[in-house]
Amino acid sequence: MKLYGYWRSSCSYRTRIALHLKGVPFEYVPVHLVKDGGEQFRDDYREKNPMAQVPTLEVEEGGVVHRLGQSLAIIEWLEERYPEQPLLPADSFLRARTRQLAETINAGIQPFQNLSVLKLVKSELGGDEQAFARRFIEKGLAAYQTLAEPVQGRFSVGDAPTVADVCLVPQLFAARRFGVDLGPFPSLVRIEEQCASLPAFQAAHPDRQIDAVIGG
């Protein structure tokens, strides 16, 4: 199993966390998003992921190579294929709330901090891309904190890590990069601290990846 990703990509980070939480061994293959115009745009990578995005999970089974893109689709596949360490609660309403929290980040924040979107904001619209991203990050984190409050325990939903935490931790990492003040989100920072105590989250951290040494 191979995971094509970029060390500080939030979506790659999510997928690494899920793989480590599930205890699934994988080979990490760096795809540099900014060097030489972006390795994700090379023809050989586009064949793996037509969206020219990371991550891409490549799995060979029975002589057939399967490639999956989009982090939450990959995590859903991992959940179905490796159910022993569940990332979704058993209760149907809590499962839905967990997915809602994950999508609050995946759909409500991530598109607005994406590298290609920020380039467009700066180069074609003449805007402040950092301020643009911060607006949506702050809005999304505020919503997440409110939604998580009735269901959180040690983690976002109860006392075990879920796909919500898998999305939250990379988002908080990105929030700091964009200069977001996390003071208004104390419960999210506490959840992050709890996650940081787990080996799976430690192993998935951007600074622990081989391409983190190569460049920004």
Coordinates of N, CA and C in Angstrom, one line a residue:
M1 N 0.8 -1.2 0.0 CA 0.0 0.0 0.0 C 0.9 1.2 0.0
K2 N 0.6 2.2 -0.9 CA 1.3 3.4 -1.0 C 0.4 4.6 -0.8
L3 N 0.9 5.6 -0.1 CA 0.2 6.9 0.1 C 1.0 8.0 -0.5
Y4 N 0.5 8.6 -1.6 CA 1.1 9.7 -2.2 C 0.6 11.0 -1.5
G5 N 1.5 11.8 -0.9 CA 1.0 12.9 -0.2 C 2.1 14.0 -0.1
Y6 N 1.7 15.0 0.7 CA 2.7 16.2 0.9 C 2.6 16.4 2.4
W7 N 3.8 16.7 3.0 CA 4.0 16.7 4.4 C 3.0 17.6 5.2
R8 N 2.8 18.8 4.7 CA 1.9 19.7 5.4 C 0.5 19.9 4.8
S9 N 0.2 19.1 3.8 CA -1.2 19.1 3.3 C -2.1 18.5 4.4
S10 N -3.2 19.3 4.7 CA -4.1 18.8 5.7 C -4.8 17.5 5.3
C11 N -5.1 17.3 4.0 CA -5.8 16.1 3.6 C -4.8 14.9 3.7
S12 N -3.6 15.1 3.3 CA -2.6 14.0 3.5 C -2.4 13.7 4.9
Y13 N -2.3 14.7 5.8 CA -2.2 14.5 7.2 C -3.3 13.7 7.8
R14 N -4.5 14.0 7.4 CA -5.7 13.2 7.8 C -5.5 11.8 7.5
T15 N -5.2 11.5 6.3 CA -5.1 10.1 5.8 C -4.0 9.4 6.6
R16 N -2.9 10.0 6.8 CA -1.8 9.4 7.6 C -2.3 9.0 9.0
I17 N -3.0 10.0 9.6 CA -3.5 9.7 11.0 C -4.4 8.4 10.9
A18 N -5.3 8.4 10.0 CA -6.2 7.3 9.9 C -5.5 5.9 9.7
L19 N -4.5 6.0 8.8 CA -3.7 4.7 8.6 C -3.0 4.3 9.8
H20 N -2.4 5.2 10.5 CA -1.7 4.9 11.8 C -2.7 4.4 12.9
L21 N -3.8 5.1 13.0 CA -4.8 4.7 14.0 C -5.3 3.2 13.7
K22 N -5.4 2.9 12.4 CA -5.9 1.6 12.0 C -4.8 0.6 12.1
G23 N -3.5 1.0 12.3 CA -2.4 0.1 12.3 C -2.1 -0.5 10.9
V24 N -2.4 0.2 9.9 CA -2.2 -0.3 8.5 C -0.8 0.1 8.0
P25 N 0.1 -0.8 7.7 CA 1.4 -0.4 7.2 C 1.2 0.2 5.7
F26 N 2.0 1.2 5.4 CA 2.0 1.8 4.1 C 3.4 2.5 3.8
E27 N 3.6 2.6 2.5 CA 4.8 3.3 2.1 C 4.3 4.8 1.7
Y28 N 5.0 5.7 2.3 CA 4.7 7.1 2.0 C 5.6 7.6 0.8
V29 N 4.9 8.2 -0.2 CA 5.6 8.7 -1.4 C 5.3 10.2 -1.5
P30 N 6.3 11.0 -1.3 CA 6.1 12.5 -1.3 C 5.8 13.0 -2.7
V31 N 4.8 13.9 -2.7 CA 4.5 14.7 -3.9 C 4.6 16.2 -3.6
H32 N 5.6 16.8 -4.1 CA 5.9 18.2 -3.6 C 4.9 19.1 -4.4
L33 N 4.1 19.9 -3.6 CA 3.1 20.7 -4.2 C 3.6 22.1 -4.8
V34 N 4.8 22.5 -4.4 CA 5.2 23.8 -4.9 C 6.5 23.8 -5.7
K35 N 7.3 22.7 -5.5 CA 8.6 22.7 -6.2 C 8.4 22.4 -7.7
D36 N 9.1 23.1 -8.5 CA 9.1 23.0 -10.0 C 7.7 23.1 -10.5
G37 N 6.9 24.0 -10.0 CA 5.6 24.2 -10.5 C 4.5 23.3 -9.9
G38 N 5.0 22.4 -9.1 CA 4.0 21.4 -8.5 C 4.1 20.0 -9.1
E39 N 4.7 19.1 -8.4 CA 4.8 17.7 -8.9 C 3.4 17.0 -9.1
Q40 N 2.4 17.6 -8.5 CA 1.1 17.0 -8.7 C 0.5 17.2 -10.1
F41 N 1.2 18.1 -10.8 CA 0.7 18.4 -12.2 C 1.5 17.6 -13.3
R42 N 2.4 16.8 -12.8 CA 3.1 15.9 -13.8 C 2.2 14.9 -14.4
D43 N 2.5 14.5 -15.6 CA 1.6 13.5 -16.3 C 1.5 12.2 -15.5
D44 N 2.6 11.8 -15.0 CA 2.6 10.5 -14.3 C 1.8 10.5 -13.1
Y45 N 1.7 11.6 -12.4 CA 0.9 11.7 -11.2 C -0.6 11.9 -11.6
R46 N -0.8 12.7 -12.6 CA -2.2 12.9 -13.1 C -2.9 11.6 -13.5
E47 N -2.1 10.6 -13.9 CA -2.6 9.3 -14.2 C -3.2 8.6 -13.0
K48 N -2.5 8.9 -11.9 CA -3.0 8.4 -10.6 C -4.2 9.1 -10.0
N49 N -4.1 10.4 -10.2 CA -5.1 11.3 -9.6 C -5.5 12.4 -10.6
P50 N -6.5 12.3 -11.4 CA -6.9 13.3 -12.4 C -7.1 14.7 -11.9
M51 N -7.4 14.8 -10.6 CA -7.6 16.1 -10.0 C -6.3 16.8 -9.7
A52 N -5.2 16.1 -9.8 CA -3.8 16.6 -9.5 C -3.8 17.1 -8.1
Q53 N -4.3 16.3 -7.2 CA -4.4 16.6 -5.8 C -3.8 15.5 -4.9
V54 N -3.4 15.8 -3.7 CA -3.1 14.8 -2.7 C -4.1 14.8 -1.6
P55 N -4.3 13.6 -1.0 CA -3.5 12.3 -1.2 C -4.1 11.4 -2.2
T56 N -3.3 10.4 -2.6 CA -3.8 9.3 -3.4 C -3.3 8.0 -2.7
L57 N -4.2 7.1 -2.4 CA -3.9 5.8 -1.8 C -3.9 4.8 -2.9
E58 N -2.8 4.0 -3.0 CA -2.7 3.0 -4.1 C -2.6 1.7 -3.4
V59 N -3.5 0.8 -3.8 CA -3.6 -0.5 -3.1 C -3.6 -1.6 -4.3
E60 N -2.7 -2.6 -4.1 CA -2.7 -3.7 -5.1 C -3.3 -4.9 -4.4
E61 N -4.3 -5.5 -5.1 CA -4.9 -6.7 -4.5 C -5.2 -7.7 -5.7
G62 N -4.7 -8.9 -5.6 CA -5.0 -9.9 -6.7 C -4.5 -9.5 -8.0
G63 N -3.4 -8.7 -8.0 CA -2.8 -8.3 -9.3 C -3.5 -7.1 -9.9
V64 N -4.5 -6.5 -9.2 CA -5.1 -5.3 -9.6 C -4.8 -4.1 -8.8
V65 N -4.4 -3.0 -9.4 CA -4.0 -1.8 -8.7 C -5.2 -0.9 -8.6
H66 N -5.6 -0.6 -7.3 CA -6.7 0.4 -7.1 C -6.1 1.7 -6.6
R67 N -6.6 2.8 -7.1 CA -6.2 4.1 -6.6 C -7.4 4.9 -6.1
L68 N -7.3 5.4 -4.9 CA -8.3 6.2 -4.3 C -7.8 7.6 -4.0
G69 N -8.6 8.6 -4.3 CA -8.3 10.0 -4.0 C -9.4 10.5 -3.0
Q70 N -9.2 11.8 -2.6 CA -10.1 12.4 -1.6 C -10.0 11.8 -0.2
S71 N -9.5 12.5 0.7 CA -9.2 12.0 2.0 C -10.3 11.3 2.7
L72 N -11.5 11.9 2.7 CA -12.6 11.2 3.4 C -13.1 10.0 2.7
A73 N -13.0 9.9 1.4 CA -13.3 8.7 0.7 C -12.3 7.6 1.1
I74 N -11.1 7.9 1.2 CA -10.0 7.0 1.6 C -10.3 6.5 3.0
I75 N -10.6 7.4 3.9 CA -10.9 7.1 5.3 C -12.1 6.2 5.4
E76 N -13.1 6.5 4.6 CA -14.3 5.6 4.6 C -13.9 4.2 4.2
W77 N -13.1 4.1 3.2 CA -12.7 2.7 2.7 C -11.9 2.0 3.8
L78 N -11.0 2.8 4.4 CA -10.2 2.2 5.5 C -11.2 1.7 6.7
E79 N -12.2 2.5 6.9 CA -13.1 2.1 8.0 C -13.9 0.8 7.6
E80 N -14.2 0.7 6.4 CA -14.9 -0.5 6.0 C -14.0 -1.8 5.9
R81 N -12.8 -1.5 5.4 CA -11.9 -2.6 5.2 C -11.2 -3.0 6.5
Y82 N -10.9 -2.1 7.4 CA -10.3 -2.4 8.7 C -11.1 -1.9 9.8
P83 N -12.2 -2.6 10.1 CA -13.2 -2.2 11.1 C -12.7 -2.4 12.6
E84 N -11.6 -3.0 12.8 CA -11.2 -3.4 14.1 C -11.0 -2.2 15.0
Q85 N -10.4 -1.1 14.5 CA -10.2 0.1 15.2 C -11.2 1.2 14.6
P86 N -12.4 1.2 15.1 CA -13.4 2.1 14.4 C -13.1 3.6 14.6
L87 N -13.4 4.3 13.5 CA -13.3 5.8 13.6 C -14.6 6.4 13.5
L88 N -15.7 5.6 13.6 CA -17.1 6.1 13.7 C -17.8 5.4 14.9
P89 N -18.5 6.2 15.6 CA -19.2 5.6 16.8 C -20.3 4.6 16.3
A90 N -20.7 3.7 17.2 CA -21.8 2.8 16.9 C -23.2 3.4 16.8
D91 N -23.4 4.4 17.6 CA -24.7 5.0 17.6 C -24.9 5.8 16.3
S92 N -26.1 5.7 15.7 CA -26.3 6.3 14.4 C -26.3 7.8 14.4
F93 N -26.8 8.4 15.5 CA -26.8 9.9 15.6 C -25.4 10.4 15.8
L94 N -24.7 9.7 16.6 CA -23.3 10.1 16.9 C -22.4 9.9 15.6
R95 N -22.7 8.9 14.9 CA -22.0 8.7 13.6 C -22.3 9.9 12.7
A96 N -23.5 10.3 12.6 CA -23.9 11.4 11.8 C -23.3 12.7 12.2
R97 N -23.2 12.9 13.6 CA -22.6 14.1 14.1 C -21.1 14.1 13.8
T98 N -20.5 12.9 13.9 CA -19.1 12.8 13.6 C -18.8 13.1 12.2
R99 N -19.6 12.7 11.3 CA -19.5 13.0 9.8 C -19.7 14.5 9.6
Q100 N -20.7 15.1 10.4 CA -21.0 16.5 10.2 C -19.7 17.3 10.7
L101 N -19.1 16.9 11.8 CA -17.9 17.6 12.2 C -16.8 17.5 11.2
A102 N -16.6 16.3 10.6 CA -15.6 16.1 9.6 C -15.8 17.0 8.4
E103 N -17.1 17.1 8.0 CA -17.4 17.9 6.8 C -17.4 19.4 7.1
T104 N -17.6 19.7 8.3 CA -17.5 21.2 8.7 C -16.1 21.7 8.3
I105 N -15.1 20.8 8.5 CA -13.7 21.1 8.1 C -13.5 20.8 6.7
N106 N -13.9 19.6 6.2 CA -13.6 19.2 4.8 C -14.2 20.1 3.8
A107 N -15.5 20.4 4.0 CA -16.3 21.2 3.0 C -16.4 22.7 3.4
G108 N -16.3 23.0 4.7 CA -16.5 24.3 5.2 C -15.3 25.2 5.4
I109 N -14.1 24.5 5.5 CA -12.9 25.3 5.6 C -11.9 24.9 4.5
Q110 N -11.6 23.6 4.3 CA -10.5 23.2 3.5 C -10.5 23.9 2.1
P111 N -11.7 24.0 1.4 CA -11.6 24.6 0.0 C -11.1 26.0 0.0
F112 N -11.3 26.7 1.1 CA -10.9 28.1 1.2 C -9.5 28.4 1.6
Q113 N -8.8 27.3 2.0 CA -7.3 27.4 2.4 C -6.5 26.6 1.4
N114 N -7.1 26.0 0.4 CA -6.4 25.2 -0.6 C -5.4 26.1 -1.4
L115 N -4.3 25.5 -1.7 CA -3.2 26.3 -2.3 C -3.7 26.9 -3.6
S116 N -4.4 26.2 -4.5 CA -4.8 26.7 -5.8 C -5.8 27.9 -5.6
V117 N -6.7 27.8 -4.6 CA -7.6 28.9 -4.4 C -6.9 30.1 -3.9
L118 N -6.0 30.0 -3.0 CA -5.2 31.1 -2.4 C -4.4 31.8 -3.5
K119 N -3.9 31.0 -4.4 CA -3.1 31.6 -5.5 C -4.1 32.5 -6.4
L120 N -5.3 32.0 -6.6 CA -6.3 32.7 -7.4 C -6.7 34.0 -6.7
V121 N -6.9 33.9 -5.4 CA -7.3 35.1 -4.6 C -6.2 36.2 -4.7
K122 N -4.9 35.8 -4.6 CA -3.8 36.7 -4.6 C -3.5 37.3 -6.0
S123 N -3.4 36.3 -7.0 CA -2.8 36.7 -8.3 C -3.9 37.3 -9.2
E124 N -5.1 36.8 -9.2 CA -6.2 37.2 -10.1 C -7.2 38.2 -9.5
L125 N -7.4 38.1 -8.2 CA -8.3 39.0 -7.5 C -7.7 40.1 -6.7
G126 N -6.3 40.0 -6.5 CA -5.6 41.0 -5.8 C -5.9 41.1 -4.3
G127 N -6.4 40.0 -3.8 CA -6.8 40.0 -2.3 C -5.6 39.5 -1.4
D128 N -5.9 39.6 -0.1 CA -5.0 39.1 0.9 C -5.4 37.7 1.1
E129 N -4.6 36.8 0.6 CA -4.9 35.3 0.7 C -4.9 34.8 2.1
Q130 N -4.0 35.4 3.0 CA -4.0 34.9 4.4 C -5.2 35.3 5.1
A131 N -5.7 36.6 4.9 CA -6.9 37.1 5.6 C -8.1 36.3 5.1
F132 N -8.1 36.0 3.8 CA -9.2 35.3 3.2 C -9.3 33.9 3.9
A133 N -8.2 33.2 4.0 CA -8.2 31.9 4.6 C -8.6 32.0 6.1
R134 N -8.1 32.9 6.8 CA -8.4 33.1 8.2 C -9.9 33.2 8.5
R135 N -10.6 34.0 7.6 CA -12.0 34.2 7.8 C -12.8 32.9 7.8
F136 N -12.5 32.0 6.9 CA -13.2 30.8 6.8 C -12.7 29.8 7.9
I137 N -11.5 29.8 8.3 CA -11.0 28.9 9.3 C -11.6 29.3 10.6
E138 N -11.7 30.6 11.0 CA -12.3 31.0 12.2 C -13.8 30.7 12.3
K139 N -14.5 30.9 11.2 CA -15.9 30.6 11.1 C -16.1 29.1 11.3
G140 N -15.3 28.3 10.6 CA -15.5 26.8 10.7 C -15.2 26.3 12.1
L141 N -14.1 26.8 12.7 CA -13.7 26.3 14.0 C -14.8 26.7 15.0
A142 N -15.3 27.9 14.9 CA -16.4 28.3 15.8 C -17.6 27.3 15.7
A143 N -18.0 27.0 14.5 CA -19.1 26.1 14.3 C -18.7 24.7 14.9
Y144 N -17.5 24.2 14.6 CA -17.1 22.9 15.1 C -17.2 22.9 16.6
Q145 N -16.7 23.9 17.3 CA -16.7 23.9 18.7 C -18.1 23.8 19.3
T146 N -19.0 24.5 18.7 CA -20.4 24.5 19.1 C -21.1 23.2 18.9
L147 N -20.8 22.6 17.7 CA -21.4 21.3 17.4 C -20.8 20.2 18.2
A148 N -19.6 20.3 18.6 CA -18.9 19.2 19.4 C -19.3 19.3 20.9
E149 N -19.6 20.4 21.3 CA -19.8 20.6 22.8 C -20.8 19.6 23.4
P150 N -21.9 19.3 22.8 CA -22.8 18.3 23.5 C -22.4 16.9 23.5
V151 N -21.4 16.6 22.6 CA -21.1 15.2 22.4 C -19.6 14.8 22.8
Q152 N -18.8 15.8 23.1 CA -17.4 15.6 23.3 C -17.1 15.0 24.6
G153 N -16.1 14.2 24.7 CA -15.6 13.7 25.9 C -14.1 14.0 25.9
R154 N -13.2 13.0 26.0 CA -11.8 13.3 25.8 C -11.5 13.7 24.4
F155 N -12.3 13.3 23.5 CA -12.1 13.6 22.1 C -13.4 14.3 21.6
S156 N -13.5 14.6 20.3 CA -14.6 15.4 19.7 C -15.9 14.8 20.0
V157 N -16.0 13.4 19.8 CA -17.2 12.7 20.0 C -16.9 11.5 21.0
G158 N -17.2 11.7 22.2 CA -16.9 10.7 23.2 C -15.4 10.6 23.6
D159 N -15.1 9.4 24.0 CA -13.8 9.2 24.6 C -12.8 8.3 23.8
A160 N -13.1 8.3 22.5 CA -12.2 7.6 21.6 C -12.1 8.5 20.3
P161 N -10.9 8.4 19.7 CA -10.7 9.3 18.5 C -11.6 8.8 17.3
T162 N -12.1 9.7 16.6 CA -13.0 9.5 15.5 C -12.5 10.2 14.3
V163 N -13.2 10.1 13.1 CA -12.8 10.8 11.9 C -12.9 12.3 12.1
A164 N -13.7 12.7 13.1 CA -13.8 14.2 13.4 C -12.4 14.7 13.9
D165 N -11.8 13.9 14.8 CA -10.5 14.3 15.3 C -9.4 14.2 14.2
V166 N -9.6 13.2 13.4 CA -8.6 13.0 12.3 C -8.6 14.3 11.4
C167 N -9.8 14.9 11.3 CA -9.8 16.2 10.5 C -9.4 17.4 11.3
L168 N -9.8 17.4 12.6 CA -9.6 18.6 13.4 C -8.1 18.9 13.6
V169 N -7.3 17.8 14.0 CA -5.9 18.1 14.3 C -5.1 18.7 13.1
P170 N -5.3 18.2 11.9 CA -4.6 18.9 10.8 C -5.1 20.3 10.6
Q171 N -6.4 20.5 10.8 CA -6.9 21.9 10.6 C -6.3 22.9 11.6
L172 N -6.1 22.4 12.9 CA -5.5 23.3 13.9 C -4.1 23.6 13.5
F173 N -3.4 22.6 13.0 CA -2.0 22.8 12.5 C -2.0 23.8 11.4
A174 N -2.9 23.8 10.5 CA -3.0 24.7 9.4 C -3.4 26.1 9.9
A175 N -4.3 26.1 10.9 CA -4.8 27.4 11.4 C -3.6 28.2 12.0
R176 N -2.7 27.6 12.7 CA -1.5 28.3 13.2 C -0.7 28.8 12.1
R177 N -0.5 28.1 11.0 CA 0.2 28.5 9.8 C -0.4 29.8 9.3
F178 N -1.7 30.0 9.3 CA -2.3 31.1 8.8 C -2.5 32.2 9.8
G179 N -1.9 32.1 11.0 CA -2.0 33.1 12.0 C -3.3 33.2 12.8
V180 N -4.1 32.2 12.8 CA -5.3 32.2 13.5 C -5.1 32.1 15.0
D181 N -5.8 33.0 15.7 CA -5.8 33.0 17.2 C -6.7 31.9 17.7
L182 N -6.1 30.9 18.3 CA -6.9 29.7 18.8 C -7.4 29.9 20.2
G183 N -7.2 31.1 20.8 CA -7.7 31.4 22.1 C -9.2 31.2 22.3
P184 N -10.0 31.6 21.3 CA -11.4 31.4 21.4 C -11.9 30.0 21.3
F185 N -11.0 29.0 21.1 CA -11.3 27.6 20.9 C -10.7 26.7 21.9
P186 N -10.9 27.0 23.2 CA -10.1 26.2 24.2 C -10.5 24.7 24.2
S187 N -11.7 24.3 23.9 CA -12.1 22.9 23.9 C -11.4 22.2 22.8
L188 N -11.2 22.9 21.6 CA -10.6 22.2 20.5 C -9.1 22.0 20.8
V189 N -8.5 23.0 21.4 CA -7.1 22.8 21.8 C -6.9 21.7 22.8
R190 N -7.8 21.5 23.7 CA -7.8 20.4 24.7 C -7.9 19.1 24.0
I191 N -8.8 19.0 23.0 CA -8.9 17.8 22.2 C -7.6 17.5 21.5
E192 N -7.0 18.5 20.9 CA -5.8 18.4 20.1 C -4.7 17.9 21.1
E193 N -4.6 18.4 22.3 CA -3.6 17.9 23.2 C -3.8 16.4 23.5
Q194 N -5.1 16.0 23.7 CA -5.3 14.6 23.9 C -4.9 13.7 22.8
C195 N -5.2 14.2 21.6 CA -4.8 13.5 20.4 C -3.2 13.4 20.3
A196 N -2.6 14.5 20.6 CA -1.1 14.5 20.5 C -0.4 13.5 21.4
S197 N -1.2 13.0 22.4 CA -0.6 12.0 23.3 C -0.6 10.6 22.7
L198 N -1.3 10.4 21.6 CA -1.4 9.1 21.0 C -0.3 8.9 19.9
P199 N 0.4 7.7 19.9 CA 1.4 7.4 19.0 C 1.0 7.6 17.5
A200 N -0.2 7.3 17.2 CA -0.7 7.4 15.8 C -0.7 8.9 15.3
F201 N -1.1 9.8 16.1 CA -1.1 11.2 15.8 C 0.4 11.7 15.7
Q202 N 1.2 11.2 16.6 CA 2.6 11.6 16.6 C 3.3 11.2 15.3
A203 N 3.1 9.9 14.9 CA 3.7 9.4 13.7 C 3.3 10.1 12.5
A204 N 2.0 10.6 12.5 CA 1.5 11.3 11.3 C 1.8 12.8 11.2
H205 N 2.4 13.3 12.2 CA 2.6 14.8 12.3 C 3.5 15.2 11.1
P206 N 3.2 16.3 10.5 CA 4.0 16.8 9.3 C 5.5 16.8 9.6
D207 N 5.9 17.3 10.7 CA 7.4 17.4 11.0 C 8.1 16.0 11.0
R208 N 7.3 14.9 11.1 CA 7.9 13.6 11.2 C 8.0 12.9 9.8
Q209 N 7.6 13.6 8.7 CA 7.5 13.1 7.4 C 8.9 13.3 6.7
I210 N 9.2 12.4 5.8 CA 10.5 12.5 5.1 C 10.7 13.7 4.3
D211 N 9.5 14.2 3.7 CA 9.6 15.4 2.8 C 9.6 16.7 3.6
A212 N 9.4 16.6 4.9 CA 9.5 17.9 5.7 C 10.9 18.4 5.7
V213 N 11.9 17.5 5.6 CA 13.3 17.9 5.6 C 13.7 18.6 4.2
I214 N 12.9 18.2 3.2 CA 13.3 18.6 1.8 C 12.9 20.1 1.6
G215 N 11.8 20.5 2.1 CA 11.5 21.9 1.9 C 10.0 22.2 2.3
G216 N 9.6 23.5 2.0 CA 8.3 24.0 2.5 C 7.2 23.7 1.6

